[in-house]
Amino acid sequence: MNSTASAVVVFVVCVAILVPLFLLGVRQSKRALAVSDDEVGSSFLSGVAFVFAFLASPLGILFSHLALREVTFTGRSGARLSTAALYIAYGLTVVQLALLLWGSITGYFH
């Protein structure tokens, strides 16, 4: 298998892993938005997720899922911020993977 084919296989595997996780995040955000109460304290983890969505998007994905879970169980506010972090982190991760695939196919990294 040449390097182009292996790069495409790695990209497809990564996207195949990310799609079910993203769908899980969408379900989590719907549940969190349903129970979120703006009168109860704010979720610190939602802010952390939003910051890491830009700094290190895979960590942003992790923190977004954790923040949505926290909001669902505690009823704190922060569901909208966590949902925004979720979408931004997944979007940036897919863009990064696509750039890595492009760089590998075109030989940019050699």
GROMACS .gro file of N, CA and C in nm:
model
  330
    1MET      N    1   0.084  -0.116   0.000
    1MET     CA    2   0.000   0.000   0.000
    1MET      C    3   0.090   0.124   0.000
    2ASN      N    4   0.062   0.216  -0.091
    2ASN     CA    5   0.145   0.336  -0.097
    2ASN      C    6   0.099   0.439   0.007
    3SER      N    7   0.175   0.546   0.018
    3SER     CA    8   0.148   0.643   0.125
    3SER      C    9   0.018   0.719   0.102
    4THR      N   10  -0.020   0.741  -0.023
    4THR     CA   11  -0.146   0.811  -0.050
    4THR      C   12  -0.265   0.728  -0.005
    5ALA      N   13  -0.262   0.601  -0.039
    5ALA     CA   14  -0.372   0.513  -0.001
    5ALA      C   15  -0.380   0.498   0.151
    6SER      N   16  -0.268   0.488   0.218
    6SER     CA   17  -0.271   0.475   0.363
    6SER      C   18  -0.317   0.605   0.429
    7ALA      N   19  -0.284   0.719   0.371
    7ALA     CA   20  -0.332   0.847   0.425
    7ALA      C   21  -0.484   0.857   0.412
    8VAL      N   22  -0.536   0.813   0.299
    8VAL     CA   23  -0.682   0.815   0.280
    8VAL      C   24  -0.749   0.719   0.377
    9VAL      N   25  -0.691   0.602   0.399
    9VAL     CA   26  -0.749   0.504   0.492
    9VAL      C   27  -0.750   0.562   0.634
   10VAL      N   28  -0.643   0.626   0.674
   10VAL     CA   29  -0.638   0.686   0.808
   10VAL      C   30  -0.743   0.797   0.821
   11PHE      N   31  -0.759   0.878   0.718
   11PHE     CA   32  -0.860   0.984   0.720
   11PHE      C   33  -1.000   0.925   0.733
   12VAL      N   34  -1.029   0.822   0.655
   12VAL     CA   35  -1.162   0.760   0.660
   12VAL      C   36  -1.188   0.697   0.796
   13VAL      N   37  -1.089   0.633   0.854
   13VAL     CA   38  -1.105   0.572   0.986
   13VAL      C   39  -1.130   0.680   1.091
   14CYS      N   40  -1.057   0.789   1.085
   14CYS     CA   41  -1.077   0.898   1.181
   14CYS      C   42  -1.216   0.958   1.169
   15VAL      N   43  -1.263   0.980   1.047
   15VAL     CA   44  -1.397   1.034   1.027
   15VAL      C   45  -1.502   0.933   1.073
   16ALA      N   46  -1.477   0.804   1.048
   16ALA     CA   47  -1.572   0.701   1.092
   16ALA      C   48  -1.581   0.695   1.244
   17ILE      N   49  -1.475   0.730   1.313
   17ILE     CA   50  -1.479   0.735   1.459
   17ILE      C   51  -1.549   0.863   1.506
   18LEU      N   52  -1.526   0.975   1.437
   18LEU     CA   53  -1.581   1.102   1.479
   18LEU      C   54  -1.732   1.115   1.457
   19VAL      N   55  -1.785   1.053   1.353
   19VAL     CA   56  -1.928   1.069   1.321
   19VAL      C   57  -2.018   1.017   1.433
   20PRO      N   58  -2.001   0.893   1.482
   20PRO     CA   59  -2.089   0.850   1.592
   20PRO      C   60  -2.072   0.933   1.719
   21LEU      N   61  -1.949   0.977   1.746
   21LEU     CA   62  -1.927   1.062   1.863
   21LEU      C   63  -1.997   1.197   1.847
   22PHE      N   64  -1.998   1.251   1.726
   22PHE     CA   65  -2.067   1.376   1.701
   22PHE      C   66  -2.218   1.359   1.721
   23LEU      N   67  -2.272   1.249   1.670
   23LEU     CA   68  -2.416   1.224   1.687
   23LEU      C   69  -2.451   1.208   1.835
   24LEU      N   70  -2.362   1.145   1.911
   24LEU     CA   71  -2.382   1.136   2.055
   24LEU      C   72  -2.383   1.276   2.118
   25GLY      N   73  -2.294   1.362   2.074
   25GLY     CA   74  -2.288   1.498   2.125
   25GLY      C   75  -2.413   1.578   2.092
   26VAL      N   76  -2.469   1.556   1.974
   26VAL     CA   77  -2.594   1.624   1.938
   26VAL      C   78  -2.707   1.581   2.030
   27ARG      N   79  -2.715   1.451   2.058
   27ARG     CA   80  -2.817   1.402   2.153
   27ARG      C   81  -2.794   1.459   2.292
   28GLN      N   82  -2.666   1.463   2.335
   28GLN     CA   83  -2.634   1.520   2.466
   28GLN      C   84  -2.674   1.667   2.473
   29SER      N   85  -2.650   1.741   2.367
   29SER     CA   86  -2.682   1.884   2.370
   29SER      C   87  -2.832   1.906   2.377
   30LYS      N   88  -2.911   1.822   2.312
   30LYS     CA   89  -3.056   1.835   2.321
   30LYS      C   90  -3.104   1.810   2.463
   31ARG      N   91  -3.048   1.706   2.527
   31ARG     CA   92  -3.086   1.678   2.666
   31ARG      C   93  -3.040   1.790   2.759
   32ALA      N   94  -2.920   1.841   2.737
   32ALA     CA   95  -2.868   1.946   2.824
   32ALA      C   96  -2.947   2.075   2.808
   33LEU      N   97  -2.986   2.108   2.685
   33LEU     CA   98  -3.066   2.228   2.664
   33LEU      C   99  -3.204   2.216   2.730
   34ALA      N  100  -3.256   2.095   2.738
   34ALA     CA  101  -3.388   2.074   2.798
   34ALA      C  102  -3.385   2.094   2.949
   35VAL      N  103  -3.275   2.059   3.015
   35VAL     CA  104  -3.271   2.068   3.161
   35VAL      C  105  -3.190   2.188   3.211
   36SER      N  106  -3.126   2.261   3.123
   36SER     CA  107  -3.043   2.373   3.165
   36SER      C  108  -3.128   2.484   3.225
   37ASP      N  109  -3.081   2.537   3.336
   37ASP     CA  110  -3.153   2.643   3.407
   37ASP      C  111  -3.058   2.761   3.425
   38ASP      N  112  -3.094   2.876   3.370
   38ASP     CA  113  -3.006   2.992   3.378
   38ASP      C  114  -2.999   3.051   3.518
   39GLU      N  115  -3.090   3.012   3.605
   39GLU     CA  116  -3.092   3.064   3.742
   39GLU      C  117  -2.990   2.992   3.831
   40VAL      N  118  -2.955   2.868   3.793
   40VAL     CA  119  -2.857   2.791   3.870
   40VAL      C  120  -2.719   2.832   3.821
   41GLY      N  121  -2.616   2.813   3.902
   41GLY     CA  122  -2.480   2.854   3.868
   41GLY      C  123  -2.431   2.804   3.733
   42SER      N  124  -2.333   2.872   3.680
   42SER     CA  125  -2.277   2.839   3.550
   42SER      C  126  -2.177   2.725   3.559
   43SER      N  127  -2.164   2.653   3.451
   43SER     CA  128  -2.071   2.541   3.444
   43SER      C  129  -1.934   2.591   3.400
   44PHE      N  130  -1.835   2.575   3.486
   44PHE     CA  131  -1.697   2.614   3.454
   44PHE      C  132  -1.644   2.530   3.339
   45LEU      N  133  -1.683   2.404   3.334
   45LEU     CA  134  -1.634   2.313   3.231
   45LEU      C  135  -1.680   2.356   3.091
   46SER      N  136  -1.794   2.425   3.083
   46SER     CA  137  -1.839   2.476   2.953
   46SER      C  138  -1.743   2.581   2.898
   47GLY      N  139  -1.696   2.667   2.985
   47GLY     CA  140  -1.598   2.768   2.942
   47GLY      C  141  -1.466   2.705   2.902
   48VAL      N  142  -1.424   2.605   2.977
   48VAL     CA  143  -1.300   2.533   2.943
   48VAL      C  144  -1.314   2.465   2.807
   49ALA      N  145  -1.431   2.405   2.783
   49ALA     CA  146  -1.455   2.338   2.654
   49ALA      C  147  -1.449   2.438   2.539
   50PHE      N  148  -1.505   2.556   2.561
   50PHE     CA  149  -1.505   2.656   2.454
   50PHE      C  150  -1.364   2.705   2.423
   51VAL      N  151  -1.284   2.726   2.526
   51VAL     CA  152  -1.145   2.770   2.504
   51VAL      C  153  -1.066   2.661   2.432
   52PHE      N  154  -1.079   2.536   2.478
   52PHE     CA  155  -1.003   2.428   2.416
   52PHE      C  156  -1.055   2.390   2.278
   53ALA      N  157  -1.177   2.430   2.243
   53ALA     CA  158  -1.225   2.406   2.108
   53ALA      C  159  -1.136   2.477   2.006
   54PHE      N  160  -1.081   2.592   2.046
   54PHE     CA  161  -0.993   2.667   1.956
   54PHE      C  162  -0.846   2.630   1.975
   55LEU      N  163  -0.805   2.605   2.098
   55LEU     CA  164  -0.663   2.579   2.124
   55LEU      C  165  -0.619   2.439   2.083
   56ALA      N  166  -0.696   2.340   2.121
   56ALA     CA  167  -0.665   2.200   2.090
   56ALA      C  168  -0.799   2.130   2.070
   57SER      N  169  -0.846   2.127   1.946
   57SER     CA  170  -0.983   2.083   1.920
   57SER      C  171  -1.015   1.941   1.967
   58PRO      N  172  -0.924   1.843   1.962
   58PRO     CA  173  -0.961   1.712   2.019
   58PRO      C  174  -0.989   1.720   2.169
   59LEU      N  175  -0.914   1.801   2.241
   59LEU     CA  176  -0.945   1.821   2.383
   59LEU      C  177  -1.075   1.898   2.399
   60GLY      N  178  -1.104   1.988   2.307
   60GLY     CA  179  -1.232   2.059   2.308
   60GLY      C  180  -1.349   1.965   2.292
   61ILE      N  181  -1.331   1.861   2.210
   61ILE     CA  182  -1.435   1.760   2.195
   61ILE      C  183  -1.458   1.689   2.328
   62LEU      N  184  -1.351   1.647   2.390
   62LEU     CA  185  -1.362   1.578   2.519
   62LEU      C  186  -1.430   1.664   2.623
   63PHE      N  187  -1.383   1.787   2.639
   63PHE     CA  188  -1.439   1.876   2.740
   63PHE      C  189  -1.584   1.914   2.709
   64SER      N  190  -1.619   1.923   2.581
   64SER     CA  191  -1.758   1.954   2.544
   64SER      C  192  -1.851   1.842   2.588
   65HIS      N  193  -1.810   1.719   2.560
   65HIS     CA  194  -1.893   1.606   2.603
   65HIS      C  195  -1.906   1.601   2.754
   66LEU      N  196  -1.796   1.625   2.824
   66LEU     CA  197  -1.801   1.625   2.971
   66LEU      C  198  -1.887   1.739   3.024
   67ALA      N  199  -1.878   1.856   2.962
   67ALA     CA  200  -1.958   1.970   3.006
   67ALA      C  201  -2.106   1.946   2.981
   68LEU      N  202  -2.140   1.888   2.867
   68LEU     CA  203  -2.280   1.859   2.839
   68LEU      C  204  -2.335   1.756   2.937
   69ARG      N  205  -2.252   1.661   2.972
   69ARG     CA  206  -2.296   1.562   3.072
   69ARG      C  207  -2.317   1.628   3.208
   70GLU      N  208  -2.225   1.718   3.246
   70GLU     CA  209  -2.239   1.788   3.374
   70GLU      C  210  -2.366   1.872   3.376
   71VAL      N  211  -2.392   1.943   3.268
   71VAL     CA  212  -2.512   2.027   3.261
   71VAL      C  213  -2.637   1.941   3.268
   72THR      N  214  -2.635   1.826   3.204
   72THR     CA  215  -2.751   1.737   3.207
   72THR      C  216  -2.780   1.688   3.348
   73PHE      N  217  -2.677   1.652   3.422
   73PHE     CA  218  -2.698   1.596   3.556
   73PHE      C  219  -2.721   1.701   3.663
   74THR      N  220  -2.660   1.819   3.649
   74THR     CA  221  -2.673   1.920   3.755
   74THR      C  222  -2.778   2.026   3.724
   75GLY      N  223  -2.812   2.045   3.596
   75GLY     CA  224  -2.908   2.147   3.558
   75GLY      C  225  -2.850   2.286   3.553
   76ARG      N  226  -2.720   2.299   3.563
   76ARG     CA  227  -2.655   2.431   3.557
   76ARG      C  228  -2.669   2.492   3.419
   77SER      N  229  -2.643   2.621   3.411
   77SER     CA  230  -2.641   2.685   3.280
   77SER      C  231  -2.509   2.653   3.211
   78GLY      N  232  -2.504   2.673   3.082
   78GLY     CA  233  -2.383   2.645   3.007
   78GLY      C  234  -2.406   2.549   2.893
   79ALA      N  235  -2.531   2.510   2.871
   79ALA     CA  236  -2.559   2.415   2.763
   79ALA      C  237  -2.532   2.475   2.626
   80ARG      N  238  -2.567   2.602   2.609
   80ARG     CA  239  -2.544   2.667   2.479
   80ARG      C  240  -2.395   2.683   2.450
   81LEU      N  241  -2.319   2.721   2.552
   81LEU     CA  242  -2.175   2.737   2.535
   81LEU      C  243  -2.108   2.602   2.506
   82SER      N  244  -2.153   2.498   2.573
   82SER     CA  245  -2.098   2.364   2.549
   82SER      C  246  -2.134   2.314   2.410
   83THR      N  247  -2.255   2.344   2.366
   83THR     CA  248  -2.297   2.303   2.232
   83THR      C  249  -2.216   2.376   2.125
   84ALA      N  250  -2.194   2.505   2.145
   84ALA     CA  251  -2.111   2.581   2.051
   84ALA      C  252  -1.970   2.525   2.047
   85ALA      N  253  -1.916   2.494   2.165
   85ALA     CA  254  -1.781   2.436   2.171
   85ALA      C  255  -1.776   2.302   2.100
   86LEU      N  256  -1.882   2.224   2.114
   86LEU     CA  257  -1.889   2.093   2.048
   86LEU      C  258  -1.881   2.108   1.896
   87TYR      N  259  -1.964   2.197   1.840
   87TYR     CA  260  -1.965   2.215   1.695
   87TYR      C  261  -1.833   2.273   1.644
   88ILE      N  262  -1.778   2.369   1.716
   88ILE     CA  263  -1.651   2.430   1.674
   88ILE      C  264  -1.538   2.328   1.680
   89ALA      N  265  -1.533   2.250   1.789
   89ALA     CA  266  -1.424   2.153   1.804
   89ALA      C  267  -1.431   2.045   1.697
   90TYR      N  268  -1.550   1.993   1.670
   90TYR     CA  269  -1.561   1.891   1.565
   90TYR      C  270  -1.528   1.949   1.428
   91GLY      N  271  -1.576   2.071   1.401
   91GLY     CA  272  -1.546   2.133   1.273
   91GLY      C  273  -1.397   2.156   1.252
   92LEU      N  274  -1.330   2.208   1.353
   92LEU     CA  275  -1.187   2.232   1.341
   92LEU      C  276  -1.108   2.102   1.333
   93THR      N  277  -1.153   1.999   1.402
   93THR     CA  278  -1.085   1.869   1.394
   93THR      C  279  -1.094   1.811   1.254
   94VAL      N  280  -1.210   1.821   1.192
   94VAL     CA  281  -1.225   1.770   1.055
   94VAL      C  282  -1.141   1.853   0.958
   95VAL      N  283  -1.136   1.984   0.978
   95VAL     CA  284  -1.052   2.069   0.892
   95VAL      C  285  -0.904   2.031   0.908
   96GLN      N  286  -0.861   2.008   1.031
   96GLN     CA  287  -0.723   1.968   1.055
   96GLN      C  288  -0.691   1.834   0.989
   97LEU      N  289  -0.783   1.739   1.001
   97LEU     CA  290  -0.763   1.609   0.936
   97LEU      C  291  -0.756   1.624   0.784
   98ALA      N  292  -0.843   1.708   0.728
   98ALA     CA  293  -0.842   1.730   0.583
   98ALA      C  294  -0.712   1.795   0.538
   99LEU      N  295  -0.661   1.890   0.617
   99LEU     CA  296  -0.532   1.953   0.583
   99LEU      C  297  -0.417   1.853   0.592
  100LEU      N  298  -0.422   1.766   0.691
  100LEU     CA  299  -0.319   1.662   0.699
  100LEU      C  300  -0.327   1.566   0.581
  101LEU      N  301  -0.448   1.532   0.540
  101LEU     CA  302  -0.465   1.445   0.423
  101LEU      C  303  -0.412   1.514   0.298
  102TRP      N  304  -0.448   1.641   0.281
  102TRP     CA  305  -0.399   1.715   0.165
  102TRP      C  306  -0.247   1.723   0.164
  103GLY      N  307  -0.187   1.752   0.279
  103GLY     CA  308  -0.042   1.761   0.287
  103GLY      C  309   0.026   1.629   0.258
  104SER      N  310  -0.038   1.522   0.298
  104SER     CA  311   0.019   1.390   0.273
  104SER      C  312   0.008   1.350   0.126
  105ILE      N  313  -0.105   1.382   0.065
  105ILE     CA  314  -0.126   1.345  -0.076
  105ILE      C  315  -0.037   1.428  -0.168
  106THR      N  316  -0.027   1.558  -0.140
  106THR     CA  317   0.050   1.644  -0.229
  106THR      C  318   0.201   1.638  -0.203
  107GLY      N  319   0.241   1.572  -0.096
  107GLY     CA  320   0.383   1.563  -0.064
  107GLY      C  321   0.436   1.687   0.005
  108TYR      N  322   0.349   1.765   0.062
  108TYR     CA  323   0.389   1.889   0.130
  108TYR      C  324   0.481   1.862   0.247
  109PHE      N  325   0.465   1.750   0.312
  109PHE     CA  326   0.543   1.719   0.431
  109PHE      C  327   0.676   1.652   0.400
  110HIS      N  328   0.706   1.630   0.273
  110HIS     CA  329   0.832   1.561   0.240
  110HIS      C  330   0.937   1.658   0.208
   0.00000   0.00000   0.00000
